[in-house]
Coordinates of C-alpha atoms and ligand atoms in Angstrom, one line a residue:
X1 CA -14.0 154.1 114.7
X2 CA -14.5 153.1 118.4
X3 CA -14.4 149.4 117.4
X4 CA -11.1 149.9 115.6
X5 CA -9.7 151.8 118.6
X6 CA -10.9 149.0 120.9
X7 CA -9.0 146.5 118.7
X8 CA -5.8 148.5 118.9
X9 CA -6.1 148.8 122.7
X10 CA -6.8 145.2 123.1
X11 CA -3.8 144.5 120.9
X12 CA -1.6 146.6 123.0
X13 CA -2.9 145.0 126.2
X14 CA -2.2 141.5 124.8
X15 CA 1.3 142.3 123.7
X16 CA 1.9 143.9 127.2
X17 CA 0.7 140.8 129.2
X18 CA 2.6 138.3 127.0
X19 CA 5.8 140.4 127.1
X20 CA 5.4 140.9 130.9
X21 CA 5.1 137.2 131.3
X22 CA 8.3 136.5 129.3
X23 CA 10.2 139.2 131.2
X24 CA 9.1 137.8 134.6
X25 CA 9.4 134.1 133.8
X26 CA 12.7 133.7 131.8
X27 CA 13.7 136.8 129.8
X28 CA 13.8 134.7 126.7
X29 CA 12.4 135.2 123.2
X30 CA 9.2 137.1 123.0
X31 CA 6.6 136.3 120.3
X32 CA 6.7 139.7 118.7
X33 CA 10.4 139.6 118.2
X34 CA 10.0 136.1 116.8
X35 CA 7.5 137.3 114.3
X36 CA 9.8 140.2 113.4
X37 CA 12.7 137.7 112.8
X38 CA 10.4 135.6 110.7
X39 CA 9.4 138.6 108.6
X40 CA 13.1 139.4 108.1
X41 CA 14.0 135.8 107.2
X42 CA 11.1 135.3 104.8
X43 CA 11.6 138.6 102.9
X44 CA 13.0 137.7 99.5
X45 CA 16.8 138.3 99.4
X46 CA 16.9 140.9 96.7
X47 CA 14.1 142.9 98.3
X48 CA 15.8 142.6 101.7
X49 CA 19.1 143.9 100.3
X50 CA 17.3 146.8 98.6
X51 CA 15.5 147.7 101.8
X52 CA 18.6 147.6 104.0
X53 CA 20.4 149.8 101.5
X54 CA 17.5 152.2 101.6
X55 CA 17.2 152.5 105.4
X56 CA 20.7 151.7 106.5
X57 CA 21.2 151.0 110.2
X58 CA 17.5 151.8 110.8
X59 CA 16.6 148.3 109.5
X60 CA 16.3 146.7 113.0
X61 CA 14.1 149.3 114.7
X62 CA 12.0 149.6 111.5
X63 CA 11.5 145.9 111.4
X64 CA 10.4 145.9 115.1
X65 CA 8.2 148.9 114.9
X66 CA 6.9 147.8 111.4
X67 CA 5.9 144.4 112.8
X68 CA 4.3 146.0 115.8
X69 CA 2.4 148.5 113.6
X70 CA 1.3 145.6 111.3
X71 CA 0.1 143.6 114.3
X72 CA -1.9 146.6 115.7
X73 CA -3.4 147.3 112.3
X74 CA -4.7 143.7 112.2
X75 CA -6.0 144.1 115.7
X76 CA -7.8 147.3 114.6
X77 CA -9.4 145.3 111.8
X78 CA -10.3 142.5 114.3
X79 CA -12.0 145.3 116.4
X80 CA -14.2 146.4 113.4
X81 CA -15.1 142.8 112.7
X82 CA -16.3 142.4 116.3
X83 CA -19.1 144.9 115.5
X84 CA -20.6 142.2 113.3
X85 CA -19.8 139.2 115.5
X86 CA -17.4 138.8 118.4
X87 CA -16.4 135.4 117.1
X88 CA -14.9 137.0 114.0
X89 CA -12.4 139.0 116.0
X90 CA -11.7 135.9 118.1
X91 CA -10.8 134.1 114.8
X92 CA -8.4 136.9 113.8
X93 CA -6.8 136.9 117.2
X94 CA -6.4 133.1 117.1
X95 CA -4.8 133.4 113.6
X96 CA -2.4 136.0 114.9
X97 CA -1.5 133.8 117.9
X98 CA -1.0 130.9 115.5
X99 CA 1.5 133.0 113.5
X100 CA 3.3 133.9 116.7
X101 CA 3.6 130.3 117.7
X102 CA 4.9 129.3 114.3
X103 CA 7.4 132.1 114.4
X104 CA 8.6 130.9 117.8
X105 CA 8.8 127.3 116.8
X106 CA 11.1 128.1 113.9
X107 CA 13.7 129.6 116.2
X108 CA 16.3 127.2 117.5
X109 CA 15.8 128.2 121.2
X110 CA 12.1 128.5 121.7
X111 CA 11.0 127.9 125.2
X112 CA 7.9 126.7 127.0
X113 CA 7.7 130.2 128.6
X114 CA 7.6 131.9 125.1
X115 CA 5.0 129.5 123.8
X116 CA 2.8 129.9 126.9
X117 CA 3.2 133.7 126.6
X118 CA 1.3 133.5 123.3
X119 CA -1.6 132.0 125.1
X120 CA -1.5 134.7 127.7
X121 CA -1.6 137.3 125.0
X122 CA -4.4 135.6 123.1
X123 CA -6.6 135.4 126.2
X124 CA -5.9 139.1 126.9
X125 CA -6.9 140.1 123.4
X126 CA -10.2 138.3 123.5
X127 CA -11.1 139.4 127.0
X128 CA -10.0 143.0 126.6
X129 CA -11.8 143.5 123.3
X130 CA -15.1 142.1 124.8
X131 CA -14.7 144.5 127.7
X132 CA -14.1 147.5 125.5
X133 CA -16.9 146.8 123.0
X134 CA -19.5 145.8 125.5
X135 CA -20.9 149.4 126.1
X136 CA -21.6 149.7 122.3
X137 CA -23.3 146.4 121.9
X138 CA -26.1 147.1 124.3
X139 CA -26.2 150.7 123.0
X140 CA -29.0 152.9 124.4
X141 CA -27.9 156.3 125.5
X142 CA -25.1 157.7 123.2
X143 CA -23.3 159.9 125.7
X144 CA -23.5 157.2 128.4
X145 CA -22.0 154.7 126.0
X146 CA -19.2 157.0 125.1
X147 CA -18.4 157.7 128.7
X148 CA -18.4 154.0 129.5
X149 CA -16.1 153.3 126.6
X150 CA -13.7 156.0 127.7
X151 CA -13.5 154.7 131.2
X152 CA -12.9 151.2 130.0
X153 CA -10.3 152.2 127.5
X154 CA -8.5 154.1 130.2
X155 CA -8.6 151.1 132.5
X156 CA -7.3 148.7 129.8
X157 CA -4.5 151.1 128.9
X158 CA -3.5 151.7 132.5
X159 CA -3.7 147.9 133.1
X160 CA -1.4 147.2 130.2
X161 CA 1.1 149.8 131.4
X162 CA 0.9 148.4 134.9
X163 CA 1.4 144.8 133.9
X164 CA 4.2 145.5 131.5
X165 CA 6.1 147.5 134.1
X166 CA 5.6 144.9 136.8
X167 CA 6.9 142.2 134.4
X168 CA 9.9 144.4 133.6
X169 CA 10.6 145.0 137.3
X170 CA 10.2 141.3 138.1
X171 CA 12.7 140.5 135.4
X172 CA 15.3 142.9 136.7
X173 CA 17.2 140.3 138.8
X174 CA 17.2 137.9 135.9
X175 CA 18.6 140.6 133.6
X176 CA 21.3 141.5 136.1
X177 CA 22.4 137.8 136.3
X178 CA 22.4 137.6 132.5
X179 CA 24.6 140.6 132.4
X180 CA 27.0 139.3 135.0
X181 CA 27.2 136.1 133.1
X182 CA 28.0 137.9 129.8
X183 CA 30.8 139.9 131.5
X184 CA 32.5 136.8 133.0
X185 CA 35.9 136.0 131.7
X186 CA 36.6 132.4 132.7
X187 CA 40.0 130.6 132.7
X188 CA 38.6 128.0 130.2
X189 CA 39.1 127.1 126.5
X190 CA 36.6 126.6 123.8
X191 CA 37.8 123.1 122.9
X192 CA 38.9 122.0 119.4
X193 CA 37.0 119.1 117.8
X194 CA 39.3 116.4 116.7
X195 CA 40.1 116.4 113.0
X196 CA 37.7 114.1 111.2
X197 CA 35.0 114.2 114.0
X198 CA 32.7 115.9 111.5
X199 CA 32.3 113.7 108.4
X200 CA 30.5 116.6 106.6
X201 CA 27.5 114.7 105.4
X202 CA 24.8 117.2 104.8
X203 CA 21.9 116.8 107.2
X204 CA 23.8 115.0 110.0
X205 CA 23.9 116.7 113.4
X206 CA 27.1 118.6 113.9
X207 CA 29.6 116.8 116.1
X208 CA 29.8 119.8 118.5
X209 CA 26.3 120.9 119.5
X210 CA 26.2 124.7 119.7
X211 CA 24.9 125.9 123.0
X212 CA 21.7 127.5 121.5
X213 CA 20.9 124.2 119.8
X214 CA 21.5 122.0 122.9
X215 CA 18.4 120.1 124.0
X216 CA 16.9 121.4 127.2
X217 CA 15.1 119.6 130.0
X218 CA 14.0 121.1 133.3
X219 CA 11.0 120.6 135.6
X220 CA 11.0 124.3 136.5
X221 CA 9.2 126.6 134.1
X222 CA 11.3 129.5 135.1
X223 CA 15.1 128.8 135.3
X224 CA 16.6 130.2 138.6
X225 CA 18.6 133.4 138.2
X226 CA 21.7 132.9 140.5
X227 CA 24.4 135.6 140.5
X228 CA 27.9 133.9 140.7
X229 CA 28.7 135.9 143.9
X230 CA 25.6 134.6 145.6
X231 CA 26.3 131.0 144.7
X232 CA 27.7 128.4 147.2
X233 CA 27.9 124.7 147.1
X234 CA 27.4 122.8 150.3
X235 CA 29.0 119.4 150.6
X236 CA 27.8 117.4 153.6
X237 CA 26.3 114.1 154.8
X238 CA 28.7 111.1 155.2
X239 CA 31.9 113.1 155.1
X240 CA 34.7 113.9 157.5
X241 CA 34.5 117.6 156.8
X242 CA 31.6 119.6 155.6
X243 CA 32.6 122.0 152.8
X244 CA 31.1 125.2 151.5
X245 CA 32.5 126.4 148.2
X246 CA 32.0 129.7 146.4
X247 CA 32.2 130.4 142.7
X248 CA 35.6 132.1 143.3
X249 CA 36.8 129.0 145.1
X250 CA 36.1 127.0 141.9
X251 CA 37.8 129.6 139.7
X252 CA 40.9 129.4 141.8
X253 CA 41.3 125.7 141.2
X254 CA 42.9 124.1 138.2
X255 CA 40.3 123.6 135.5
X256 CA 39.6 120.3 134.0
X257 CA 38.0 120.2 130.5
X258 CA 36.6 117.6 128.2
X259 CA 34.2 116.5 125.6
X260 CA 31.1 114.8 126.9
X261 CA 27.9 113.8 125.2
X262 CA 24.8 114.3 127.4
X263 CA 21.6 112.5 126.8
X264 CA 18.1 112.2 128.3
X265 CA 16.5 109.0 129.5
X266 CA 13.3 110.3 127.8
X267 CA 15.0 110.3 124.4
X268 CA 12.9 108.0 122.1
X269 CA 14.8 105.8 119.6
X270 CA 15.8 108.3 116.9
X271 CA 15.2 111.3 119.1
X272 CA 17.0 114.6 119.5
X273 CA 17.4 114.8 123.3
X274 CA 21.2 114.3 123.1
X275 CA 24.0 116.7 122.5
X276 CA 27.8 116.9 122.6
X277 CA 29.7 119.8 124.2
X278 CA 33.1 120.8 125.5
X279 CA 32.7 121.2 129.3
X280 CA 35.0 123.0 131.7
X281 CA 35.0 122.9 135.5
X282 CA 36.4 121.3 138.6
X283 CA 36.6 117.5 138.9
X284 CA 34.0 116.6 141.6
X285 CA 36.3 113.7 142.6
X286 CA 38.8 116.3 144.1
X287 CA 36.1 118.0 146.1
X288 CA 34.8 114.7 147.5
X289 CA 38.4 113.7 148.4
X290 CA 38.8 116.9 150.3
X291 CA 35.5 116.4 152.2
X292 CA 36.6 112.8 153.0
X293 CA 33.9 110.3 152.1
X294 CA 33.1 108.0 155.0
X295 CA 32.9 104.2 154.5
X296 CA 29.5 102.8 153.7
X297 CA 28.4 105.7 151.4
X298 CA 27.4 104.7 147.9
X299 CA 25.4 107.7 146.6
X300 CA 25.5 111.4 146.3
X301 CA 22.2 113.3 146.5
X302 CA 22.5 116.4 144.3
X303 CA 20.1 119.2 144.8
X304 CA 19.3 122.2 142.6
X305 CA 18.4 125.7 143.6
X306 CA 14.9 125.1 142.1
X307 CA 14.3 122.1 144.4
X308 CA 14.9 119.3 141.8
X309 CA 17.2 116.6 142.9
X310 CA 18.8 113.3 141.9
X311 CA 20.9 110.5 143.4
X312 CA 24.1 109.6 141.6
X313 CA 26.3 106.5 142.3
X314 CA 29.2 107.7 144.4
X315 CA 31.6 105.6 142.2
X316 CA 30.7 107.6 139.1
X317 CA 31.8 110.8 140.8
X318 CA 35.0 109.4 142.3
X319 CA 36.4 107.0 139.7
X320 CA 38.8 107.9 136.9
X321 CA 36.1 109.4 134.7
X322 CA 35.8 113.1 134.0
X323 CA 32.9 114.0 136.2
X324 CA 32.8 117.8 136.5
X325 CA 31.3 120.6 138.4
X326 CA 31.0 122.4 135.2
X327 CA 31.1 126.2 134.9
X328 CA 31.4 126.5 131.1
X329 CA 29.9 124.9 128.0
X330 CA 31.8 125.2 124.7
X331 CA 34.0 127.8 126.2
X332 CA 31.2 130.1 127.4
X333 CA 29.9 130.5 130.9
X334 CA 27.0 128.0 131.2
X335 CA 23.9 129.4 129.6
X336 CA 21.3 130.1 132.4
X337 CA 19.0 127.5 130.9
X338 CA 21.8 124.9 131.1
X339 CA 22.4 125.5 134.8
X340 CA 24.3 128.7 135.4
X341 CA 26.5 129.2 137.4
X342 CA 27.3 125.6 138.1
X343 CA 26.0 122.2 137.0
X344 CA 27.2 118.6 137.2
X345 CA 28.2 116.6 134.1
X346 CA 28.9 112.9 134.4
X347 CA 30.0 110.8 131.4
X348 CA 28.0 107.6 130.9
X349 CA 24.8 108.4 133.0
X350 CA 21.5 109.8 131.8
X351 CA 20.9 113.4 132.8
X352 CA 18.1 112.6 135.2
X353 CA 20.4 110.8 137.6
X354 CA 23.5 113.0 137.2
X355 CA 23.4 116.3 135.4
X356 CA 22.0 118.6 138.0
X357 CA 21.7 122.2 136.8
X358 CA 21.8 125.2 139.2
X359 CA 23.6 122.8 141.6
X360 CA 23.8 124.0 145.2
X361 CA 24.0 120.9 147.4
X362 CA 25.8 117.6 147.5
X363 CA 24.9 115.1 150.2
X364 CA 27.0 112.0 150.5
X365 CA 24.6 109.2 151.5
X366 CA 23.3 105.7 150.7
X367 CA 20.9 104.7 148.0
X368 CA 18.7 102.9 150.6
X369 CA 18.3 106.2 152.5
X370 CA 17.1 108.5 149.7
X371 CA 14.6 108.9 146.9
X372 CA 15.0 111.6 144.3
X373 CA 12.6 113.6 142.0
X374 CA 12.3 111.1 139.1
X375 CA 12.8 107.9 141.1
X376 CA 9.8 108.9 143.2
X377 CA 7.9 109.1 139.9
X378 CA 8.6 105.6 138.6
X379 CA 12.0 106.0 136.9
X380 CA 14.9 103.6 137.6
X381 CA 17.2 104.3 140.5
X382 CA 20.3 103.8 138.3
X383 CA 20.6 105.3 134.8
X384 CA 23.5 104.1 132.8
X385 CA 23.3 105.3 129.2
X386 CA 22.1 102.6 126.7
X387 CA 23.9 102.2 123.4
X388 CA 22.0 104.0 120.7
X389 CA 22.4 105.0 117.1
X390 CA 20.4 107.4 115.0
X391 CA 19.8 108.0 111.3
X392 CA 19.9 111.7 110.4
X393 CA 20.0 111.2 106.6
X394 CA 17.7 110.0 105.0
X395 CA 15.0 111.6 107.1
X396 CA 11.8 109.9 107.6
X397 CA 9.6 110.4 104.5
X398 CA 12.3 112.2 102.5
X399 CA 12.8 111.9 98.7
X400 CA 16.0 111.2 96.9
X401 CA 17.3 110.6 93.4
X402 CA 18.3 107.1 92.3
X403 CA 21.9 106.1 92.5
X404 CA 24.4 106.2 95.4
X405 CA 23.0 107.8 98.5
X406 CA 25.2 109.1 101.3
X407 CA 23.5 108.2 104.5
X408 CA 24.6 109.1 108.0
X409 CA 23.9 109.9 111.6
X410 CA 25.3 109.6 115.1
X411 CA 25.8 106.8 117.6
X412 CA 26.7 106.9 121.3
X413 CA 27.6 104.6 124.2
X414 CA 29.1 107.0 126.7
X415 CA 32.0 105.8 128.8
X416 CA 32.2 102.5 126.8
X417 CA 32.6 103.9 123.3
X418 CA 31.3 102.9 119.9
X419 CA 33.2 100.2 118.0
X420 CA 31.0 99.7 115.0
X421 CA 27.9 101.0 113.3
X422 CA 26.1 99.1 110.6
X423 CA 23.2 99.9 108.3
X424 CA 20.7 97.7 106.6
X425 CA 18.7 98.6 103.5
X426 CA 15.3 96.9 103.0
X427 CA 16.2 94.0 105.3
X428 CA 19.3 93.1 103.2
X429 CA 22.8 92.3 104.5
X430 CA 24.3 94.6 107.2
X431 CA 26.8 97.0 105.8
X432 CA 29.5 98.5 108.0
X433 CA 29.6 102.3 108.2
X434 CA 32.6 104.6 108.3
X435 CA 33.0 106.3 111.7
X436 CA 34.2 109.8 112.5
X437 CA 37.1 110.5 114.9
X438 CA 36.4 110.8 118.6
X439 CA 38.7 112.1 121.4
X440 CA 37.5 109.6 124.0
X441 CA 34.8 107.1 124.8
X442 CA 32.5 109.7 126.4
X443 CA 31.2 111.3 123.2
X444 CA 28.9 110.3 120.3
X445 CA 30.4 109.5 117.0
X446 CA 29.3 110.4 113.5
X447 CA 28.8 107.6 111.0
X448 CA 28.3 107.5 107.3
X449 CA 27.8 104.9 104.6
X450 CA 27.0 104.8 100.9
X451 CA 24.0 102.8 99.7
X452 CA 22.8 102.1 96.2
X453 CA 19.1 102.8 95.8
X454 CA 16.7 102.1 93.0
X455 CA 13.4 103.9 92.5
X456 CA 10.7 102.9 95.0
X457 CA 10.1 102.9 98.7
X458 CA 12.9 102.0 101.0
X459 CA 13.7 101.5 104.7
X460 CA 17.1 102.0 106.3
X461 CA 17.9 100.6 109.7
X462 CA 20.9 101.3 111.9
X463 CA 22.5 99.5 114.8
X464 CA 25.7 100.1 116.8
X465 CA 28.1 97.9 118.7
X466 CA 30.0 99.2 121.7
X467 CA 33.6 98.7 122.6
X468 CA 32.7 95.8 124.9
X469 CA 31.5 94.0 121.8
X470 CA 27.8 94.3 122.7
X471 CA 25.4 95.1 119.8
X472 CA 22.5 97.3 120.5
X473 CA 19.4 95.2 121.1
X474 CA 16.6 95.2 118.6
X475 CA 14.1 94.6 121.4
X476 CA 11.8 97.6 121.6
X477 CA 11.4 99.2 125.0
X478 CA 9.8 102.5 125.9
X479 CA 11.7 105.3 127.6
X480 CA 10.2 104.5 131.0
X481 CA 11.7 103.3 133.4
X482 CA 15.4 103.4 132.3
X483 CA 15.7 104.4 128.6
X484 CA 14.4 103.3 125.3
X485 CA 15.9 100.4 123.3
X486 CA 15.4 99.3 119.7
X487 CA 16.9 100.1 116.3
X488 CA 16.2 103.3 114.5
X489 CA 14.8 103.0 111.0
X490 CA 13.6 105.6 108.5
X491 CA 11.4 105.1 105.4
X492 CA 12.2 107.2 102.3
X493 CA 11.4 107.3 98.7
X494 CA 13.7 107.2 95.7
X495 CA 12.3 108.9 92.6
X496 CA 12.5 107.7 89.0
X497 CA 15.6 109.1 87.3
Ligands
MTE501 N1 17.7 121.5 138.2 C1 17.5 120.6 137.3 N2 18.5 119.9 136.7 C2 18.3 119.0 135.8 C3 17.0 118.7 135.4 C4 15.9 119.4 136.0 O1 14.7 119.1 135.6 N3 16.2 120.3 136.9 N4 16.8 117.7 134.4 C5 17.8 116.7 134.2 C6 17.7 116.0 133.0 S1 16.4 114.9 132.9 C7 18.5 116.1 131.9 S2 18.3 115.1 130.6 C8 19.5 117.1 131.9 C9 19.4 118.0 130.7 O2 20.4 119.0 130.6 P1 20.3 120.2 129.6 O3 18.9 120.9 129.7 O4 21.4 121.1 129.8 O5 20.4 119.5 128.2 O6 19.5 118.0 133.0 C10 19.2 117.3 134.2 N5 19.4 118.3 135.3
MO502 MO1 16.5 113.7 131.1

């Protein structure tokens, strides 16, 4: 009985520490909720319908409390196992943590914080259970043992409550910012994808990337929580007039909006670190004009609230392209993880030299005067996007019936545009793909083609040609120092009719 109770207490403590960690660090998804969602999604449809009819609007609390109860039940069992051997309970805890990880990974927006919180919980479970059962394992005097156990149980319970409430308090500022963000009504539109941008080939990335599916890169573990009314942007350095802009100043200007595909220099050939969104904000060109850039400047050092920085060619921020101080993404205030309240978006450059999130400072300067976060770490000073194309269908290792196969994917060459995409089956002749519509040269384009396939193993390769007439190079280069090159290929199997 004491062992089962110890298991439950350890279980509660682990949930408390991992939840406190999530609250304090980013307020994102917690493992327990992720497991509850997995339980919901994996319940057979008919059973789910019957259950929801049975319990009505109690389904959500029941799901949450049911999952918690199930978890604590398993923890109790782990506690009883530890009577035989502590390693047995460790194994159960590891399995539970594994389930939590899997549940998080199937969510579209899992975060490093959430994944790490599973580890925090696991360590708590293991340590707390050992602490609680120790008095019984060296058992001599019964009443002394019992007293020891009670003291330790009390400490673990109090510790769990203390840690959970500190986490909750630490997350308060973050929750306030999230609430302020949700209540914002911005003078922006959601953007309408051009007709024919989506070729509707099953399995190809949607032309507009929804915010919760947009790839995410940041060096900070915990995204800064900045309330719009606390935000200012300082513009200084080689300028005639220093400026200090507030969020309201931005809102009172005329908004510029546009489709831009953003991609990461660390995206391997065929990778997913690329997404396309409708961005709204203020052209940075106008701000720099007002500040009055002095002759001799050729770079702008952008700094983030979290200390990250990058240097961007001045020309990319002042030429005709749509470089924005963005406040909205797909018609919604920027998600906190994507730089709320203000970030930079520059068509044609990799994110690491241009797309500063949580932007607070612009210093007009010269490349020979500054070094930035990634250039100090061996990445190239300039980061123009390289032309790339990706196969989404067929996926690597997938199986298909013989006959005509609709293949497809995306290709991008921001600010130059894609002119042509070709595919090659098993080293045969290149075949030109059909391209989806695009509104400008700053976005990716969907492509599709039909290939006839016979039973057996096959390889499909794709390559793109940009609107300057340059075809993507086949030469394979790693992502470091300035972006990967090479053609994307996938191997797939066609089954006998
Ligand atoms: N503050 C801050 N901004 C940042 C980064 C960062 O680490 N910190 N990473 C950059 C990189 S490398 C990329 S690819 C883009 C990614 O933007 P996203 O997370 O909105 O997709 O943000 C850029 N802006
Ligand atoms: Mo990046």
